[in-house]
Short mmCIF file of C-alpha atoms in Angstrom, two decimals:
data_model
loop_
_atom_site.label_atom_id
_atom_site.label_comp_id
_atom_site.label_asym_id
_atom_site.label_seq_id
_atom_site.Cartn_x
_atom_site.Cartn_y
_atom_site.Cartn_z
CA MET C 320 -100.15 -46.37 136.52
CA ILE C 321 -99.98 -42.70 137.49
CA LYS C 322 -98.19 -40.69 134.87
CA LEU C 323 -96.41 -37.73 136.29
CA PRO C 324 -96.66 -34.59 134.20
CA ASN C 325 -93.71 -33.32 132.24
CA LEU C 326 -93.41 -29.64 132.90
CA PHE C 327 -90.82 -27.60 131.01
CA PHE C 328 -89.18 -24.31 131.82
CA GLY C 329 -88.87 -21.55 129.25
CA ILE C 330 -88.26 -17.83 129.06
CA LYS C 331 -90.98 -15.83 127.36
CA GLU C 332 -90.13 -13.57 124.50
CA ASP C 333 -93.06 -12.14 122.65
CA LYS C 334 -95.23 -15.06 121.50
CA TYR C 335 -92.49 -17.59 122.03
CA LEU C 336 -90.80 -19.53 124.76
CA ILE C 337 -87.07 -19.98 124.54
CA PHE C 338 -85.60 -23.13 126.03
CA ASP C 339 -81.94 -23.35 127.04
CA GLU C 340 -79.58 -26.26 126.69
CA HIS C 341 -80.71 -27.95 129.91
CA GLU C 342 -84.32 -27.91 128.74
CA THR C 343 -83.30 -29.04 125.27
CA VAL C 344 -81.66 -32.08 126.84
CA HIS C 345 -84.87 -32.72 128.75
CA PHE C 346 -86.84 -32.66 125.47
CA LYS C 347 -84.55 -35.29 124.05
CA THR C 348 -84.64 -37.43 127.19
CA VAL C 349 -88.43 -37.66 127.10
CA ARG C 350 -88.42 -37.89 123.29
CA LYS C 351 -90.24 -34.67 122.54
CA LYS C 352 -90.23 -33.71 118.88
CA GLU C 353 -90.92 -30.57 116.90
CA SER C 354 -94.68 -29.90 116.63
CA ASP C 355 -95.33 -31.63 119.98
CA ILE C 356 -97.54 -29.75 122.40
CA ILE C 357 -96.04 -29.35 125.86
CA GLU C 358 -96.80 -27.68 129.18
CA CYS C 359 -94.39 -25.09 130.47
CA THR C 360 -93.77 -22.49 133.13
CA ASP C 361 -91.57 -19.45 133.50
CA GLY C 362 -91.26 -19.99 137.24
CA LYS C 363 -92.94 -16.66 137.87
CA GLY C 364 -96.44 -18.02 138.05
CA TYR C 365 -97.27 -18.55 134.40
CA TYR C 366 -98.51 -21.73 132.81
CA TYR C 367 -97.99 -22.02 129.04
CA LYS C 368 -99.26 -24.49 126.53
CA VAL C 369 -96.62 -24.48 123.85
CA LYS C 370 -96.02 -26.05 120.46
CA ILE C 371 -92.36 -26.90 119.94
CA THR C 372 -91.21 -25.19 116.76
CA GLN C 373 -87.51 -25.98 116.79
CA ILE C 374 -85.26 -28.29 118.76
CA GLY C 375 -81.66 -27.21 118.32
CA LYS C 376 -78.40 -28.37 119.81
CA LYS C 377 -78.18 -25.85 122.60
CA LYS C 378 -81.46 -23.99 122.34
CA SER C 379 -85.02 -24.74 121.41
CA PHE C 380 -88.07 -22.68 120.66
CA GLY C 381 -91.79 -23.00 121.01
CA GLU C 382 -94.86 -21.04 120.11
CA ILE C 383 -97.21 -20.11 122.93
CA LEU C 384 -100.70 -21.44 122.23
CA GLU C 385 -102.23 -20.62 125.60
CA SER C 386 -101.08 -18.86 128.70
CA LYS C 387 -102.56 -18.47 132.13
CA TYR C 388 -101.39 -16.93 135.37
CA ILE C 389 -101.64 -19.38 138.26
CA GLU C 390 -102.58 -17.40 141.34
CA ASN C 391 -100.43 -18.01 144.34
CA ASN C 392 -103.33 -18.49 146.69
CA GLU C 393 -101.26 -19.15 149.72
CA LYS C 394 -101.81 -16.63 152.41
CA THR C 395 -98.57 -17.11 154.25
CA ILE C 396 -94.87 -17.07 153.60
CA LEU C 397 -92.42 -19.80 154.59
CA ASN C 398 -88.75 -18.83 154.60
CA LEU C 399 -85.65 -20.89 155.16
CA PHE C 400 -82.30 -19.57 156.33
CA ALA C 401 -79.98 -22.38 155.27
CA PRO C 402 -76.32 -22.44 156.24
CA ALA C 403 -73.80 -22.04 153.42
CA SER C 404 -72.35 -25.43 154.21
CA ARG C 405 -71.34 -28.54 152.28
CA TRP C 406 -72.65 -28.36 148.77
CA GLU C 407 -74.12 -31.87 148.55
CA ARG C 408 -76.22 -31.35 151.67
CA LEU C 409 -77.17 -27.80 150.80
CA ARG C 410 -78.15 -28.91 147.32
CA TRP C 411 -80.39 -31.60 148.77
CA LEU C 412 -81.97 -29.14 151.17
CA ILE C 413 -82.69 -26.66 148.38
CA GLU C 414 -84.29 -29.38 146.28
CA LYS C 415 -86.52 -30.48 149.14
CA SER C 416 -87.38 -26.90 150.14
CA VAL C 417 -88.86 -26.36 146.71
CA GLU C 418 -91.02 -29.45 147.11
CA LEU C 419 -92.19 -28.20 150.48
CA GLY C 420 -93.29 -24.88 149.01
CA VAL C 421 -90.72 -22.60 150.60
CA ASP C 422 -91.02 -19.02 149.34
CA ASN C 423 -87.56 -17.68 150.07
CA ILE C 424 -84.28 -19.49 150.58
CA TYR C 425 -81.62 -17.37 152.25
CA ILE C 426 -78.25 -19.04 152.01
CA THR C 427 -76.59 -17.67 155.09
CA LYS C 428 -72.92 -17.27 155.93
CA THR C 429 -72.36 -18.03 159.59
CA ALA C 430 -69.19 -18.30 161.65
CA PHE C 431 -68.93 -22.03 161.00
CA SER C 432 -70.34 -22.07 157.48
CA ASN C 433 -68.77 -19.28 155.57
CA ARG C 434 -68.57 -20.70 152.09
CA ASP C 435 -69.44 -18.48 149.23
CA TYR C 436 -71.91 -19.93 146.80
CA LYS C 437 -72.43 -16.76 144.79
CA ASP C 438 -70.51 -18.40 141.97
CA LYS C 439 -73.01 -21.26 142.09
CA VAL C 440 -76.09 -19.14 141.41
CA GLU C 441 -76.70 -20.88 138.12
CA LYS C 442 -76.26 -24.33 139.64
CA ILE C 443 -78.62 -23.44 142.48
CA ASN C 444 -81.22 -22.11 140.06
CA MET C 445 -80.96 -25.35 138.12
CA VAL C 446 -81.64 -27.39 141.27
CA ILE C 447 -84.67 -25.22 141.96
CA ARG C 448 -85.89 -25.46 138.39
CA ASP C 449 -85.62 -29.23 138.23
CA SER C 450 -87.32 -29.69 141.57
CA ALA C 451 -90.12 -27.26 140.70
CA LYS C 452 -90.70 -29.01 137.37
CA GLN C 453 -90.95 -32.37 139.11
CA CYS C 454 -93.53 -31.24 141.61
CA VAL C 455 -95.28 -28.85 139.22
CA ARG C 456 -94.73 -25.50 140.92
CA PHE C 457 -95.31 -22.43 138.80
CA HIS C 458 -93.83 -20.05 141.37
CA PHE C 459 -90.18 -20.82 141.95
CA PRO C 460 -88.80 -19.70 145.30
CA ASN C 461 -86.50 -16.74 145.50
CA VAL C 462 -82.85 -17.33 146.50
CA ASP C 463 -80.58 -14.84 148.21
CA PHE C 464 -77.11 -14.95 149.73
CA ILE C 465 -76.87 -13.14 153.01
CA ASN C 466 -74.63 -12.69 155.99
CA PHE C 467 -75.73 -13.81 159.40
CA LYS C 468 -75.77 -10.26 160.70
CA ASN C 469 -78.44 -9.33 158.14
CA ILE C 470 -80.90 -12.04 159.13
CA GLN C 471 -83.13 -9.58 160.87
CA ASN C 472 -83.84 -7.75 157.63
CA TYR C 473 -85.43 -10.87 156.21
CA ALA C 474 -87.04 -12.38 159.29
CA THR C 475 -90.83 -12.69 159.52
CA LYS C 476 -93.27 -12.43 162.36
CA ASN C 477 -92.62 -15.94 163.60
CA THR C 478 -88.95 -16.60 163.23
CA TYR C 479 -87.55 -19.72 164.81
CA PHE C 480 -84.08 -21.13 165.11
CA LEU C 481 -83.36 -24.76 165.82
CA ASP C 482 -81.67 -25.34 169.14
CA PHE C 483 -81.60 -28.19 171.64
CA ASN C 484 -82.43 -25.74 174.40
CA GLY C 485 -85.52 -24.49 172.62
CA GLN C 486 -89.23 -24.97 173.21
CA LYS C 487 -91.34 -27.67 171.66
CA LEU C 488 -92.75 -26.99 168.20
CA PRO C 489 -95.60 -24.47 168.38
CA ALA C 490 -99.01 -26.08 168.06
CA ASN C 491 -100.76 -23.34 166.14
CA ILE C 492 -99.33 -21.21 163.41
CA ALA C 493 -101.33 -19.02 161.09
CA SER C 494 -98.91 -16.39 159.84
CA ASP C 495 -95.57 -16.13 158.08
CA VAL C 496 -92.81 -18.36 159.38
CA SER C 497 -89.05 -18.28 159.00
CA ILE C 498 -86.74 -21.06 160.09
CA ILE C 499 -83.07 -20.52 160.82
CA VAL C 500 -80.93 -23.62 160.69
CA GLY C 501 -77.34 -23.77 161.83
CA PRO C 502 -74.57 -25.65 160.06
CA GLU C 503 -73.06 -28.97 161.14
CA GLY C 504 -70.74 -27.14 163.53
CA GLY C 505 -73.63 -25.25 165.12
CA PHE C 506 -73.81 -21.52 165.77
CA SER C 507 -71.04 -19.60 167.48
CA LYS C 508 -71.57 -18.23 170.98
CA GLU C 509 -72.14 -14.70 169.61
CA GLU C 510 -74.58 -15.95 167.02
CA LEU C 511 -76.54 -17.88 169.64
CA ASP C 512 -76.71 -14.79 171.85
CA PHE C 513 -78.03 -12.76 168.96
CA LEU C 514 -80.58 -15.41 167.98
CA SER C 515 -81.76 -15.89 171.54
CA SER C 516 -82.46 -12.23 172.05
CA ASN C 517 -84.28 -11.77 168.76
CA PHE C 518 -86.06 -14.98 167.87
CA ASN C 519 -87.64 -18.10 169.33
CA ALA C 520 -85.62 -21.23 169.88
CA ILE C 521 -87.41 -24.46 169.01
CA ARG C 522 -86.30 -28.03 169.28
CA LEU C 523 -87.59 -30.96 167.29
CA GLY C 524 -86.71 -33.56 169.89
CA ASN C 525 -83.79 -34.74 171.96
CA LYS C 526 -81.87 -36.74 169.42
CA ILE C 527 -79.13 -35.83 167.02
CA LEU C 528 -80.16 -35.10 163.46
CA ARG C 529 -77.98 -33.92 160.62
CA PHE C 530 -78.55 -30.26 159.98
CA GLU C 531 -80.29 -30.80 156.67
CA THR C 532 -82.54 -33.47 158.17
CA ALA C 533 -83.47 -31.15 161.04
CA ALA C 534 -84.20 -28.40 158.53
CA PHE C 535 -86.41 -30.72 156.53
CA VAL C 536 -88.33 -31.92 159.60
CA ALA C 537 -88.98 -28.33 160.71
CA LEU C 538 -89.92 -27.22 157.21
CA SER C 539 -92.32 -30.08 156.68
CA TYR C 540 -93.94 -29.40 160.05
CA PHE C 541 -94.62 -25.79 159.12
CA ALA C 542 -95.43 -26.63 155.50
CA ILE C 543 -98.25 -28.83 156.77
CA ALA C 544 -99.42 -26.17 159.24
CA LEU C 545 -99.44 -23.46 156.57
CA ASN C 546 -100.92 -25.65 153.81
CA LYS C 547 -97.84 -25.25 151.69
CA ILE C 548 -97.90 -28.83 150.46
CA MET F 1171 -67.90 -25.34 167.65
CA ILE F 1172 -70.02 -28.40 168.31
CA LYS F 1173 -68.05 -31.57 167.86
CA LEU F 1174 -70.18 -34.44 166.69
CA PRO F 1175 -69.32 -37.78 168.29
CA ASN F 1176 -67.59 -40.48 166.33
CA LEU F 1177 -69.44 -43.69 166.93
CA PHE F 1178 -68.07 -46.93 165.53
CA PHE F 1179 -69.75 -50.21 164.73
CA GLY F 1180 -68.27 -53.51 165.80
CA ILE F 1181 -69.29 -57.12 166.33
CA LYS F 1182 -68.75 -58.47 169.80
CA GLU F 1183 -66.76 -61.61 170.30
CA ASP F 1184 -65.89 -62.43 173.86
CA LYS F 1185 -64.08 -59.40 175.34
CA TYR F 1186 -63.36 -57.91 171.94
CA LEU F 1187 -65.04 -55.96 169.20
CA ILE F 1188 -64.22 -56.88 165.63
CA PHE F 1189 -64.32 -54.14 163.03
CA ASP F 1190 -64.74 -54.90 159.34
CA GLU F 1191 -63.13 -53.18 156.38
CA HIS F 1192 -65.68 -50.37 156.23
CA GLU F 1193 -65.05 -49.53 159.87
CA THR F 1194 -61.31 -49.85 159.40
CA VAL F 1195 -61.52 -47.23 156.66
CA HIS F 1196 -63.47 -45.02 159.05
CA PHE F 1197 -60.69 -45.35 161.64
CA LYS F 1198 -58.17 -44.17 159.09
CA THR F 1199 -60.36 -41.32 157.88
CA VAL F 1200 -60.66 -39.86 161.36
CA ARG F 1201 -57.02 -40.75 162.15
CA LYS F 1202 -57.67 -43.23 164.93
CA LYS F 1203 -54.60 -45.14 166.01
CA GLU F 1204 -53.90 -48.29 167.98
CA SER F 1205 -54.35 -47.68 171.74
CA ASP F 1206 -56.95 -44.95 171.10
CA ILE F 1207 -60.14 -45.18 173.14
CA ILE F 1208 -63.31 -45.07 171.07
CA GLU F 1209 -67.07 -45.34 171.49
CA CYS F 1210 -68.86 -48.13 169.67
CA THR F 1211 -72.15 -49.89 169.23
CA ASP F 1212 -73.28 -53.26 167.96
CA GLY F 1213 -76.54 -51.80 166.66
CA LYS F 1214 -78.46 -54.05 169.03
CA GLY F 1215 -78.59 -51.56 171.85
CA TYR F 1216 -75.12 -51.88 173.32
CA TYR F 1217 -72.69 -49.07 173.94
CA TYR F 1218 -69.04 -50.07 174.22
CA LYS F 1219 -65.99 -48.13 175.28
CA VAL F 1220 -63.19 -49.82 173.42
CA LYS F 1221 -59.42 -49.58 173.20
CA ILE F 1222 -58.19 -50.21 169.67
CA THR F 1223 -55.67 -53.04 169.80
CA GLN F 1224 -54.98 -53.59 166.12
CA ILE F 1225 -55.75 -51.71 162.91
CA GLY F 1226 -55.26 -54.02 159.98
CA LYS F 1227 -55.84 -53.68 156.26
CA LYS F 1228 -59.29 -55.21 156.14
CA LYS F 1229 -60.08 -55.84 159.77
CA SER F 1230 -59.42 -54.21 163.09
CA PHE F 1231 -59.79 -55.25 166.69
CA GLY F 1232 -60.46 -53.59 170.00
CA GLU F 1233 -60.69 -54.56 173.62
CA ILE F 1234 -63.91 -53.79 175.44
CA LEU F 1235 -63.22 -51.61 178.48
CA GLU F 1236 -66.84 -50.86 179.36
CA SER F 1237 -70.20 -51.93 178.07
CA LYS F 1238 -73.70 -50.79 178.79
CA TYR F 1239 -77.10 -51.64 177.39
CA ILE F 1240 -78.96 -48.53 176.30
CA GLU F 1241 -82.63 -49.09 177.05
CA ASN F 1242 -84.94 -48.41 174.17
CA ASN F 1243 -87.31 -46.30 176.20
CA GLU F 1244 -89.68 -45.56 173.39
CA LYS F 1245 -93.11 -46.86 174.03
CA THR F 1246 -94.26 -47.04 170.46
CA ILE F 1247 -93.21 -48.51 167.16
CA LEU F 1248 -92.90 -46.62 163.89
CA ASN F 1249 -92.79 -48.74 160.74
CA LEU F 1250 -92.22 -47.81 157.14
CA PHE F 1251 -93.34 -49.81 154.13
CA ALA F 1252 -91.13 -48.39 151.41
CA PRO F 1253 -91.56 -49.31 147.75
CA ALA F 1254 -88.77 -51.33 146.16
CA SER F 1255 -88.15 -48.57 143.68
CA ARG F 1256 -85.17 -46.68 142.28
CA TRP F 1257 -82.11 -47.38 144.34
CA GLU F 1258 -80.90 -43.81 144.77
CA ARG F 1259 -84.23 -42.66 146.17
CA LEU F 1260 -84.76 -45.77 148.26
CA ARG F 1261 -81.27 -45.44 149.65
CA TRP F 1262 -81.96 -41.85 150.65
CA LEU F 1263 -85.23 -42.82 152.28
CA ILE F 1264 -83.57 -45.59 154.28
CA GLU F 1265 -80.87 -43.20 155.48
CA LYS F 1266 -83.43 -40.63 156.59
CA SER F 1267 -85.70 -43.26 158.18
CA VAL F 1268 -82.86 -44.21 160.49
CA GLU F 1269 -82.44 -40.59 161.54
CA LEU F 1270 -86.15 -40.36 162.22
CA GLY F 1271 -86.05 -43.37 164.51
CA VAL F 1272 -88.00 -45.83 162.40
CA ASP F 1273 -88.10 -49.30 163.99
CA ASN F 1274 -88.82 -51.47 160.98
CA ILE F 1275 -88.28 -50.83 157.30
CA TYR F 1276 -90.23 -53.16 155.05
CA ILE F 1277 -89.03 -52.89 151.49
CA THR F 1278 -92.15 -53.82 149.64
CA LYS F 1279 -92.65 -55.19 146.15
CA THR F 1280 -95.72 -53.65 144.58
CA ALA F 1281 -97.18 -53.92 141.08
CA PHE F 1282 -95.25 -50.85 139.93
CA SER F 1283 -92.14 -51.34 142.04
CA ASN F 1284 -91.10 -54.91 141.80
CA ARG F 1285 -87.36 -54.70 142.00
CA ASP F 1286 -85.55 -57.18 144.07
CA TYR F 1287 -83.08 -55.76 146.51
CA LYS F 1288 -82.38 -58.96 148.34
CA ASP F 1289 -78.94 -58.97 146.72
CA LYS F 1290 -78.39 -55.53 148.21
CA VAL F 1291 -78.85 -56.56 151.83
CA GLU F 1292 -75.25 -55.72 152.65
CA LYS F 1293 -75.45 -52.35 150.92
CA ILE F 1294 -78.68 -51.55 152.74
CA ASN F 1295 -77.21 -52.53 156.07
CA MET F 1296 -74.26 -50.27 155.35
CA VAL F 1297 -76.58 -47.32 154.70
CA ILE F 1298 -78.32 -48.03 157.99
CA ARG F 1299 -75.08 -48.42 159.87
CA ASP F 1300 -73.59 -45.17 158.56
CA SER F 1301 -76.76 -43.24 159.27
CA ALA F 1302 -77.12 -44.70 162.77
CA LYS F 1303 -73.49 -43.89 163.57
CA GLN F 1304 -73.98 -40.29 162.46
CA CYS F 1305 -77.01 -39.73 164.61
CA VAL F 1306 -75.82 -41.94 167.47
CA ARG F 1307 -78.48 -44.64 167.51
CA PHE F 1308 -77.65 -47.81 169.40
CA HIS F 1309 -80.68 -49.71 168.12
CA PHE F 1310 -80.50 -50.10 164.37
CA PRO F 1311 -83.84 -50.60 162.64
CA ASN F 1312 -84.76 -53.98 161.30
CA VAL F 1313 -85.04 -54.42 157.51
CA ASP F 1314 -87.22 -56.92 155.72
CA PHE F 1315 -88.17 -57.61 152.11
CA ILE F 1316 -91.82 -58.36 151.66
CA ASN F 1317 -94.47 -58.68 149.04
CA PHE F 1318 -97.41 -56.32 148.97
CA LYS F 1319 -99.83 -59.14 149.73
CA ASN F 1320 -98.10 -59.78 153.04
CA ILE F 1321 -98.37 -56.21 154.34
CA GLN F 1322 -101.12 -57.17 156.72
CA ASN F 1323 -98.81 -59.50 158.63
CA TYR F 1324 -96.60 -56.55 159.55
CA ALA F 1325 -99.15 -53.77 159.93
CA THR F 1326 -99.73 -52.14 163.31
CA LYS F 1327 -102.78 -50.71 165.01
CA ASN F 1328 -102.63 -47.42 163.12
CA THR F 1329 -101.61 -48.22 159.61
CA TYR F 1330 -101.83 -45.45 157.06
CA PHE F 1331 -101.22 -45.28 153.36
CA LEU F 1332 -100.54 -42.08 151.50
CA ASP F 1333 -103.24 -41.19 149.00
CA PHE F 1334 -104.57 -37.96 147.55
CA ASN F 1335 -108.08 -39.09 148.40
CA GLY F 1336 -107.23 -39.65 152.03
CA GLN F 1337 -108.06 -37.79 155.21
CA LYS F 1338 -105.96 -35.09 156.76
CA LEU F 1339 -103.15 -36.21 159.06
CA PRO F 1340 -104.52 -37.44 162.39
CA ALA F 1341 -104.07 -34.91 165.19
CA ASN F 1342 -103.43 -37.30 168.04
CA ILE F 1343 -101.47 -40.47 167.91
CA ALA F 1344 -100.30 -42.42 170.93
CA SER F 1345 -99.75 -45.96 169.72
CA ASP F 1346 -97.79 -47.83 167.08
CA VAL F 1347 -97.90 -46.41 163.58
CA SER F 1348 -97.11 -47.88 160.18
CA ILE F 1349 -96.89 -45.88 156.99
CA ILE F 1350 -97.31 -47.41 153.56
CA VAL F 1351 -95.86 -45.40 150.72
CA GLY F 1352 -96.47 -46.17 147.08
CA PRO F 1353 -93.82 -45.95 144.36
CA GLU F 1354 -93.50 -43.19 141.78
CA GLY F 1355 -96.07 -44.92 139.59
CA GLY F 1356 -98.54 -45.17 142.45
CA PHE F 1357 -100.45 -48.26 143.54
CA SER F 1358 -102.37 -50.45 141.12
CA LYS F 1359 -106.16 -50.49 141.20
CA GLU F 1360 -106.17 -53.84 143.04
CA GLU F 1361 -103.63 -52.63 145.56
CA LEU F 1362 -105.63 -49.49 146.25
CA ASP F 1363 -108.77 -51.56 146.79
CA PHE F 1364 -106.94 -53.75 149.24
CA LEU F 1365 -105.41 -50.79 151.08
CA SER F 1366 -108.72 -48.93 151.25
CA SER F 1367 -110.55 -51.83 152.81
CA ASN F 1368 -107.86 -52.56 155.39
CA PHE F 1369 -106.14 -49.33 156.34
CA ASN F 1370 -106.62 -45.57 156.60
CA ALA F 1371 -105.80 -43.31 153.68
CA ILE F 1372 -104.11 -40.06 154.62
CA ARG F 1373 -102.99 -37.17 152.52
CA LEU F 1374 -100.30 -34.67 153.35
CA GLY F 1375 -101.72 -31.91 151.19
CA ASN F 1376 -102.89 -31.27 147.67
CA LYS F 1377 -99.63 -30.86 145.89
CA ILE F 1378 -97.36 -33.29 144.14
CA LEU F 1379 -94.42 -34.61 146.11
CA ARG F 1380 -91.90 -37.21 145.05
CA PHE F 1381 -92.62 -40.50 146.78
CA GLU F 1382 -89.57 -40.33 148.99
CA THR F 1383 -90.33 -36.76 150.00
CA ALA F 1384 -93.90 -37.69 150.86
CA ALA F 1385 -92.61 -40.62 152.89
CA PHE F 1386 -90.22 -38.36 154.74
CA VAL F 1387 -92.90 -35.75 155.49
CA ALA F 1388 -95.24 -38.41 156.87
CA LEU F 1389 -92.47 -40.09 158.85
CA SER F 1390 -91.30 -36.85 160.39
CA TYR F 1391 -94.87 -35.95 161.32
CA PHE F 1392 -95.33 -39.22 163.20
CA ALA F 1393 -91.77 -39.21 164.52
CA ILE F 1394 -92.54 -35.91 166.26
CA ALA F 1395 -95.90 -37.19 167.53
CA LEU F 1396 -94.34 -40.38 168.92
CA ASN F 1397 -91.20 -38.68 170.32
CA LYS F 1398 -88.98 -40.71 168.04
CA ILE F 1399 -86.60 -37.83 167.37
#
């Protein structure tokens, strides 16, 4: 039976890693005890081998035995502009984006998805952390909250938006890719005009998909093309 | 703002459609009233235009005004062998499979995923129904519960199983495809031997993905190739 690794997240301070309450709960769930040796990351590219020195109620500590920077050997960037829409679907999309190796997640306010998730930063980071731990990613993606009108500042060479009137998926992609996905209600007329004059419209097919499913299909297509998974 | 269609599911009886409790709740949620005209399917390929004649507590009825068989023009079949593993993840995978146009879902007992969901048939059919309604599919996929040793009876010309030792994804696919996905714990040694001697191993990449994410990535890859979405 394949045993999936248990990766833990800690913040480095001197020769120690500090684990917050969420991580402390994880220790208890998988029955880690003081003196156990565990594998950890800081989400910024570091791998740590750590000996747990103290498991508290809300915090735990470990001593770093080994550390190593894991090079991010990927040569390209994959960005997602996700609509600031219903939390459950957005949450799912963030979780899956991490698995698919997305580098930047821009949670974007559009005319028909203008929720403000800035107060959910911690919750979003927790989703990212848990997903990254599961699939053993040492480089967590960056998250930003932006307005639709600022998309251009973050767009990459190949920036696509999903639209039924778009072209088929491009066959060959070798450089950075950004994907812009509209919310359930679609883009407004003005937004579509802006997107059409600045970026490339692509369509996945002719059938209706939920926005987060469409986003996932597009992401996985480019993640395969760019060797992100 | 794009308005997504409301599609309802009913069972045909003579000139009427009968709606069960779940559908009746849906009527109330979207404020449908008696005499309203709605669009429905039976999941077997039929589209019905229906006038609601009675909304009850647990059942509702409608009169068929128009009916039309929607041809399933797809020339190929896409099958998924999904492990009978944790309900939440299986449920999600079933929902997404419907969106991706899968034709048959075989919930497969393997050495490390031997739950029995036969008592969940109704629940599973509800997941399929809700997903199909959302993405407006008139042909619901078929669901079966099988044992690993019977896979061969359901396999198609191109049958792939996901494995880190497999080949890259095939570039060109024009005929029926089946995808076999192992559970979180992977396949047993015996199962892998059987799969290796009968089918083609493919890998999506080199990184760890949860089983349901891997299944989705593979499905969406073939769904694009076979014009299922």
